Amino acid sequence: MQYFVQQLINGLTLGSIYGLIAIGYTMVYGIIGMINFAHGDIFMVGAFTALIVFLILGAMFYSVPVVVALLIMMIVGMLLTGLYNWTIEKVAYRPLRGSFRLAPLITAIGMSIALSNFVQVTQGPRNKPIPPLVSQVYTVDGISVSLKQIIIVLVTIALLAVFWYLVNRTALGRAQRACEQDRKMAALLGVDVDRTISITFIMGAALAAVAGTLFLMYYGVVVFSDGFVPGVKAFTAAVLGGIGSLPGAVLGGLLIGFIESMWSAYFSIDYKDVAAFSILAIVLIFLPSGILGRPEVEKV
């Protein structure tokens, strides 16, 4: 039982990171109906930004409190990735918004490759490690919980609550929901559609940057290819939880984290990805719109 609970805690931590990335996928899909496959690489850029900020802080100051360092890393990462995503939306996606459905998808894959290669060229192909930022571990009845795991879960809960409030209780959220239902009608009613979509991309990038910072803190290493696998799994989490639903994205991320953790603990670790995607296929057979997703209604 202790081993089982320990794996639950590990799955909760991993799933929280997936859930933060998945929110970005689900927000963009909800408002313009496209999958931003460059989002995983935005997450990777956020992790590298956090790494560079950490190195700069270490070079400029003798000692910086961990809380302050993490906060600065997150803020700078959110600003830079927000700028990246805003540029990508304006340059690559907006001109293709009225084109055939495959055009934005192909462009998104191209932007993903471009970002990955850009980081590989500028930062090198090798793993980039950092010293442990948070090392405290608490043990209760043989079950270990590290402080960094607690931070990851608490940050995920806080950000989910903040973004749920923004989407459901603010003017920006009303504009986003209006654009999700009908962009043309929203524009006729005075909603600045282009501005709303750009802000949505920035919000998704900010969450990816936070996830990248937490990923760096948790694993202590990052490489240019780290955007692909977490990005695909976060997309899987968004689909599993119900694409377009913020709580569904986090729920899907947690489920993927639990499946990976439990499979790695009791079966071959080589097949943990196969198990996660198999569960996705089984769930979608019985719930095509995901666990918390709403069935899509065709407008006549």
Short mmCIF file of C-alpha atoms in Angstrom, two decimals:
data_model
loop_
_atom_site.label_atom_id
_atom_site.label_comp_id
_atom_site.label_asym_id
_atom_site.label_seq_id
_atom_site.Cartn_x
_atom_site.Cartn_y
_atom_site.Cartn_z
CA MET A 1 0.00 0.00 0.00
CA GLN A 2 2.86 2.40 0.76
CA TYR A 3 4.33 1.76 -2.69
CA PHE A 4 0.92 2.29 -4.28
CA VAL A 5 0.40 5.63 -2.49
CA GLN A 6 3.93 6.70 -3.42
CA GLN A 7 3.15 6.08 -7.09
CA LEU A 8 -0.11 8.00 -6.75
CA ILE A 9 1.86 11.01 -5.49
CA ASN A 10 4.35 10.69 -8.34
CA GLY A 11 1.50 10.43 -10.85
CA LEU A 12 -0.21 13.45 -9.35
CA THR A 13 2.97 15.50 -9.80
CA LEU A 14 3.56 14.40 -13.38
CA GLY A 15 -0.12 14.79 -14.25
CA SER A 16 -0.16 18.35 -12.90
CA ILE A 17 2.57 19.35 -15.36
CA TYR A 18 0.69 17.68 -18.22
CA GLY A 19 -2.49 19.43 -17.12
CA LEU A 20 -0.91 22.89 -17.23
CA ILE A 21 0.31 22.30 -20.78
CA ALA A 22 -3.05 20.79 -21.78
CA ILE A 23 -4.94 23.94 -20.75
CA GLY A 24 -3.11 25.84 -23.49
CA TYR A 25 -4.17 23.27 -26.07
CA THR A 26 -7.78 23.29 -24.97
CA MET A 27 -8.08 27.10 -24.81
CA VAL A 28 -6.77 27.57 -28.35
CA TYR A 29 -8.91 24.75 -29.72
CA GLY A 30 -11.97 26.06 -27.93
CA ILE A 31 -11.72 29.53 -29.45
CA ILE A 32 -10.58 28.87 -33.04
CA GLY A 33 -10.97 25.10 -33.45
CA MET A 34 -7.33 24.31 -34.26
CA ILE A 35 -4.63 22.29 -32.53
CA ASN A 36 -1.51 24.37 -31.91
CA PHE A 37 1.10 21.64 -32.28
CA ALA A 38 3.81 24.22 -31.57
CA HIS A 39 2.50 24.46 -28.00
CA GLY A 40 4.77 21.66 -26.75
CA ASP A 41 7.78 23.54 -28.06
CA ILE A 42 6.53 26.73 -26.39
CA PHE A 43 6.64 24.70 -23.16
CA MET A 44 10.25 23.72 -23.98
CA VAL A 45 11.16 27.36 -24.69
CA GLY A 46 9.68 28.26 -21.29
CA ALA A 47 11.93 25.67 -19.62
CA PHE A 48 15.03 27.00 -21.41
CA THR A 49 14.08 30.57 -20.51
CA ALA A 50 13.82 29.55 -16.86
CA LEU A 51 17.25 27.91 -17.13
CA ILE A 52 18.85 31.03 -18.65
CA VAL A 53 17.25 33.30 -16.04
CA PHE A 54 18.49 31.00 -13.27
CA LEU A 55 22.05 31.15 -14.65
CA ILE A 56 21.90 34.95 -14.95
CA LEU A 57 20.61 35.30 -11.38
CA GLY A 58 23.39 33.01 -10.15
CA ALA A 59 26.03 35.05 -11.97
CA MET A 60 24.74 38.46 -10.86
CA PHE A 61 23.85 37.73 -7.24
CA TYR A 62 25.67 35.69 -4.63
CA SER A 63 22.50 34.25 -3.16
CA VAL A 64 18.87 34.57 -4.18
CA PRO A 65 16.01 33.02 -2.17
CA VAL A 66 14.52 30.03 -3.99
CA VAL A 67 11.00 31.50 -3.91
CA VAL A 68 12.21 34.76 -5.49
CA ALA A 69 14.28 32.90 -8.08
CA LEU A 70 11.36 30.67 -9.10
CA LEU A 71 9.02 33.64 -9.29
CA ILE A 72 11.41 35.60 -11.52
CA MET A 73 11.98 32.53 -13.71
CA MET A 74 8.23 32.07 -14.16
CA ILE A 75 7.53 35.74 -14.89
CA VAL A 76 10.31 36.11 -17.47
CA GLY A 77 9.32 32.80 -19.05
CA MET A 78 5.68 33.86 -19.26
CA LEU A 79 6.63 37.17 -20.90
CA LEU A 80 8.96 35.62 -23.46
CA THR A 81 6.75 32.66 -24.40
CA GLY A 82 3.74 34.97 -24.55
CA LEU A 83 5.64 37.10 -27.06
CA TYR A 84 6.59 33.98 -29.05
CA ASN A 85 3.02 32.69 -29.16
CA TRP A 86 1.60 36.12 -30.03
CA THR A 87 4.05 36.35 -32.94
CA ILE A 88 3.26 32.83 -34.12
CA GLU A 89 -0.49 33.52 -34.05
CA LYS A 90 -0.16 36.82 -35.88
CA VAL A 91 2.36 35.72 -38.51
CA ALA A 92 1.59 32.04 -39.08
CA TYR A 93 -2.00 31.32 -38.02
CA ARG A 94 -4.05 34.48 -38.55
CA PRO A 95 -3.51 34.70 -42.35
CA LEU A 96 -4.73 31.09 -42.65
CA ARG A 97 -7.77 31.43 -40.42
CA GLY A 98 -10.23 31.31 -43.32
CA SER A 99 -8.28 28.73 -45.31
CA PHE A 100 -8.96 24.99 -45.59
CA ARG A 101 -8.70 23.08 -42.31
CA LEU A 102 -5.36 21.37 -42.97
CA ALA A 103 -3.46 24.60 -43.64
CA PRO A 104 -3.22 25.77 -39.97
CA LEU A 105 -2.36 22.21 -38.89
CA ILE A 106 0.53 21.97 -41.35
CA THR A 107 1.71 25.44 -40.33
CA ALA A 108 1.57 24.48 -36.65
CA ILE A 109 3.77 21.44 -37.30
CA GLY A 110 6.18 23.67 -39.23
CA MET A 111 6.35 26.17 -36.36
CA SER A 112 7.02 23.31 -33.94
CA ILE A 113 9.97 22.11 -36.02
CA ALA A 114 11.25 25.68 -36.41
CA LEU A 115 11.17 26.36 -32.66
CA SER A 116 12.85 23.05 -31.84
CA ASN A 117 15.64 23.62 -34.34
CA PHE A 118 16.06 27.23 -33.23
CA VAL A 119 16.66 26.14 -29.63
CA GLN A 120 18.95 23.31 -30.79
CA VAL A 121 21.11 25.76 -32.78
CA THR A 122 21.22 28.49 -30.13
CA GLN A 123 21.52 26.32 -27.00
CA GLY A 124 23.15 23.16 -28.32
CA PRO A 125 21.93 19.56 -28.54
CA ARG A 126 23.16 18.38 -25.12
CA ASN A 127 21.25 18.09 -21.88
CA LYS A 128 21.34 21.26 -19.78
CA PRO A 129 21.38 20.44 -16.04
CA ILE A 130 20.97 22.77 -13.09
CA PRO A 131 21.70 22.19 -9.39
CA PRO A 132 18.68 21.23 -7.24
CA LEU A 133 16.51 24.26 -6.49
CA VAL A 134 14.36 22.55 -3.87
CA SER A 135 15.66 19.50 -2.02
CA GLN A 136 13.46 19.15 1.07
CA VAL A 137 11.74 15.78 1.40
CA TYR A 138 9.10 14.89 3.99
CA THR A 139 8.58 11.25 4.98
CA VAL A 140 5.44 9.99 6.71
CA ASP A 141 4.96 6.25 7.36
CA GLY A 142 7.45 5.35 4.67
CA ILE A 143 5.84 7.63 2.06
CA SER A 144 8.07 10.41 0.73
CA VAL A 145 6.73 13.72 -0.51
CA SER A 146 9.19 16.32 -1.72
CA LEU A 147 8.61 20.04 -1.38
CA LYS A 148 8.89 20.46 -5.16
CA GLN A 149 6.02 18.01 -5.64
CA ILE A 150 3.89 20.05 -3.25
CA ILE A 151 4.81 23.26 -5.12
CA ILE A 152 3.84 21.74 -8.48
CA VAL A 153 0.43 20.57 -7.26
CA LEU A 154 -0.37 23.84 -5.46
CA VAL A 155 0.67 25.97 -8.45
CA THR A 156 -1.51 23.84 -10.75
CA ILE A 157 -4.55 24.18 -8.48
CA ALA A 158 -4.04 27.94 -8.12
CA LEU A 159 -3.62 28.55 -11.85
CA LEU A 160 -6.61 26.38 -12.74
CA ALA A 161 -8.74 28.41 -10.32
CA VAL A 162 -7.45 31.73 -11.70
CA PHE A 163 -7.99 30.81 -15.34
CA TRP A 164 -11.41 29.28 -14.64
CA TYR A 165 -12.40 32.58 -13.03
CA LEU A 166 -11.02 34.56 -15.98
CA VAL A 167 -12.95 32.49 -18.52
CA ASN A 168 -16.23 32.32 -16.61
CA ARG A 169 -16.44 35.58 -14.64
CA THR A 170 -14.70 38.35 -16.61
CA ALA A 171 -15.35 40.41 -19.73
CA LEU A 172 -12.39 38.74 -21.44
CA GLY A 173 -13.88 35.34 -20.68
CA ARG A 174 -17.24 36.40 -22.11
CA ALA A 175 -15.48 37.56 -25.27
CA GLN A 176 -13.63 34.24 -25.51
CA ARG A 177 -16.84 32.25 -25.07
CA ALA A 178 -18.57 34.43 -27.67
CA CYS A 179 -15.77 33.82 -30.17
CA GLU A 180 -15.95 30.11 -29.40
CA GLN A 181 -19.64 30.00 -30.28
CA ASP A 182 -19.63 32.24 -33.36
CA ARG A 183 -16.77 34.56 -34.32
CA LYS A 184 -18.75 36.46 -36.94
CA MET A 185 -21.63 37.21 -34.58
CA ALA A 186 -19.18 38.15 -31.81
CA ALA A 187 -17.53 40.66 -34.17
CA LEU A 188 -20.94 42.12 -35.07
CA LEU A 189 -21.65 42.59 -31.36
CA GLY A 190 -18.45 44.59 -30.83
CA VAL A 191 -15.99 41.90 -29.73
CA ASP A 192 -12.47 42.45 -31.04
CA VAL A 193 -11.99 38.90 -32.32
CA ASP A 194 -8.32 39.24 -33.34
CA ARG A 195 -7.39 40.75 -29.98
CA THR A 196 -9.31 38.06 -28.06
CA ILE A 197 -7.63 35.24 -29.97
CA SER A 198 -4.18 36.80 -29.49
CA ILE A 199 -4.76 37.11 -25.74
CA THR A 200 -5.86 33.47 -25.63
CA PHE A 201 -2.61 32.41 -27.29
CA ILE A 202 -0.65 34.53 -24.78
CA MET A 203 -2.53 32.97 -21.85
CA GLY A 204 -1.82 29.47 -23.12
CA ALA A 205 1.86 30.29 -23.56
CA ALA A 206 2.05 31.70 -20.04
CA LEU A 207 0.74 28.43 -18.61
CA ALA A 208 3.22 26.48 -20.74
CA ALA A 209 6.05 28.66 -19.38
CA VAL A 210 4.99 27.93 -15.81
CA ALA A 211 4.85 24.22 -16.65
CA GLY A 212 8.33 24.47 -18.20
CA THR A 213 9.72 26.13 -15.07
CA LEU A 214 8.16 23.45 -12.84
CA PHE A 215 9.47 20.74 -15.19
CA LEU A 216 13.00 22.16 -14.88
CA MET A 217 12.69 22.41 -11.11
CA TYR A 218 11.40 18.83 -10.83
CA TYR A 219 13.81 17.02 -13.17
CA GLY A 220 16.75 19.40 -13.01
CA VAL A 221 17.59 19.03 -16.69
CA VAL A 222 16.20 20.16 -20.05
CA VAL A 223 17.05 19.45 -23.69
CA PHE A 224 15.79 20.91 -26.96
CA SER A 225 13.70 17.80 -27.75
CA ASP A 226 11.73 17.99 -24.47
CA GLY A 227 8.84 19.77 -26.17
CA PHE A 228 7.68 16.84 -28.27
CA VAL A 229 6.78 14.02 -25.87
CA PRO A 230 5.26 16.18 -23.08
CA GLY A 231 3.44 18.16 -25.79
CA VAL A 232 1.89 15.05 -27.34
CA LYS A 233 0.92 13.69 -23.92
CA ALA A 234 -0.61 17.03 -22.92
CA PHE A 235 -2.60 17.04 -26.16
CA THR A 236 -3.72 13.50 -25.33
CA ALA A 237 -4.72 14.72 -21.87
CA ALA A 238 -6.77 17.56 -23.38
CA VAL A 239 -8.61 15.13 -25.66
CA LEU A 240 -9.11 12.61 -22.85
CA GLY A 241 -10.53 15.19 -20.45
CA GLY A 242 -12.67 16.85 -23.12
CA ILE A 243 -11.11 19.33 -25.53
CA GLY A 244 -12.44 22.81 -24.74
CA SER A 245 -12.87 22.18 -20.99
CA LEU A 246 -10.31 23.67 -18.57
CA PRO A 247 -11.09 21.25 -15.69
CA GLY A 248 -11.18 18.46 -18.26
CA ALA A 249 -7.65 19.33 -19.42
CA VAL A 250 -6.28 19.07 -15.88
CA LEU A 251 -8.29 15.91 -15.21
CA GLY A 252 -6.93 14.36 -18.39
CA GLY A 253 -3.40 15.35 -17.40
CA LEU A 254 -3.83 13.72 -13.99
CA LEU A 255 -5.18 10.53 -15.57
CA ILE A 256 -2.24 10.33 -17.98
CA GLY A 257 0.15 10.91 -15.08
CA PHE A 258 -1.50 8.20 -12.96
CA ILE A 259 -1.52 5.71 -15.84
CA GLU A 260 2.17 6.27 -16.58
CA SER A 261 3.16 6.11 -12.93
CA MET A 262 1.18 2.94 -12.17
CA TRP A 263 2.22 1.17 -15.33
CA SER A 264 5.89 1.98 -14.70
CA ALA A 265 5.56 0.68 -11.15
CA TYR A 266 3.85 -2.65 -11.83
CA PHE A 267 4.63 -3.44 -15.49
CA SER A 268 7.35 -2.75 -18.03
CA ILE A 269 8.32 0.92 -18.16
CA ASP A 270 8.98 0.53 -21.90
CA TYR A 271 5.23 0.31 -22.56
CA LYS A 272 3.97 3.14 -20.37
CA ASP A 273 3.30 5.39 -23.38
CA VAL A 274 1.44 2.55 -25.12
CA ALA A 275 -0.73 2.14 -22.02
CA ALA A 276 -1.59 5.86 -21.88
CA PHE A 277 -2.61 6.03 -25.54
CA SER A 278 -4.52 2.74 -25.30
CA ILE A 279 -6.59 4.10 -22.42
CA LEU A 280 -7.28 7.20 -24.52
CA ALA A 281 -8.55 5.06 -27.38
CA ILE A 282 -10.79 3.02 -25.06
CA VAL A 283 -12.28 6.11 -23.40
CA LEU A 284 -12.99 7.82 -26.73
CA ILE A 285 -14.85 4.73 -27.98
CA PHE A 286 -17.43 5.17 -25.21
CA LEU A 287 -17.07 8.97 -24.69
CA PRO A 288 -16.16 10.49 -28.08
CA SER A 289 -16.16 14.05 -26.68
CA GLY A 290 -13.95 13.15 -23.69
CA ILE A 291 -14.77 12.81 -20.01
CA LEU A 292 -15.95 16.40 -19.41
CA GLY A 293 -16.33 17.51 -23.02
CA ARG A 294 -19.60 18.67 -24.59
CA PRO A 295 -20.87 17.06 -27.79
CA GLU A 296 -20.23 19.33 -30.75
CA VAL A 297 -23.44 20.71 -32.25
CA GLU A 298 -23.49 21.33 -35.97
CA LYS A 299 -24.84 24.77 -36.87
CA VAL A 300 -27.43 24.72 -39.65
#
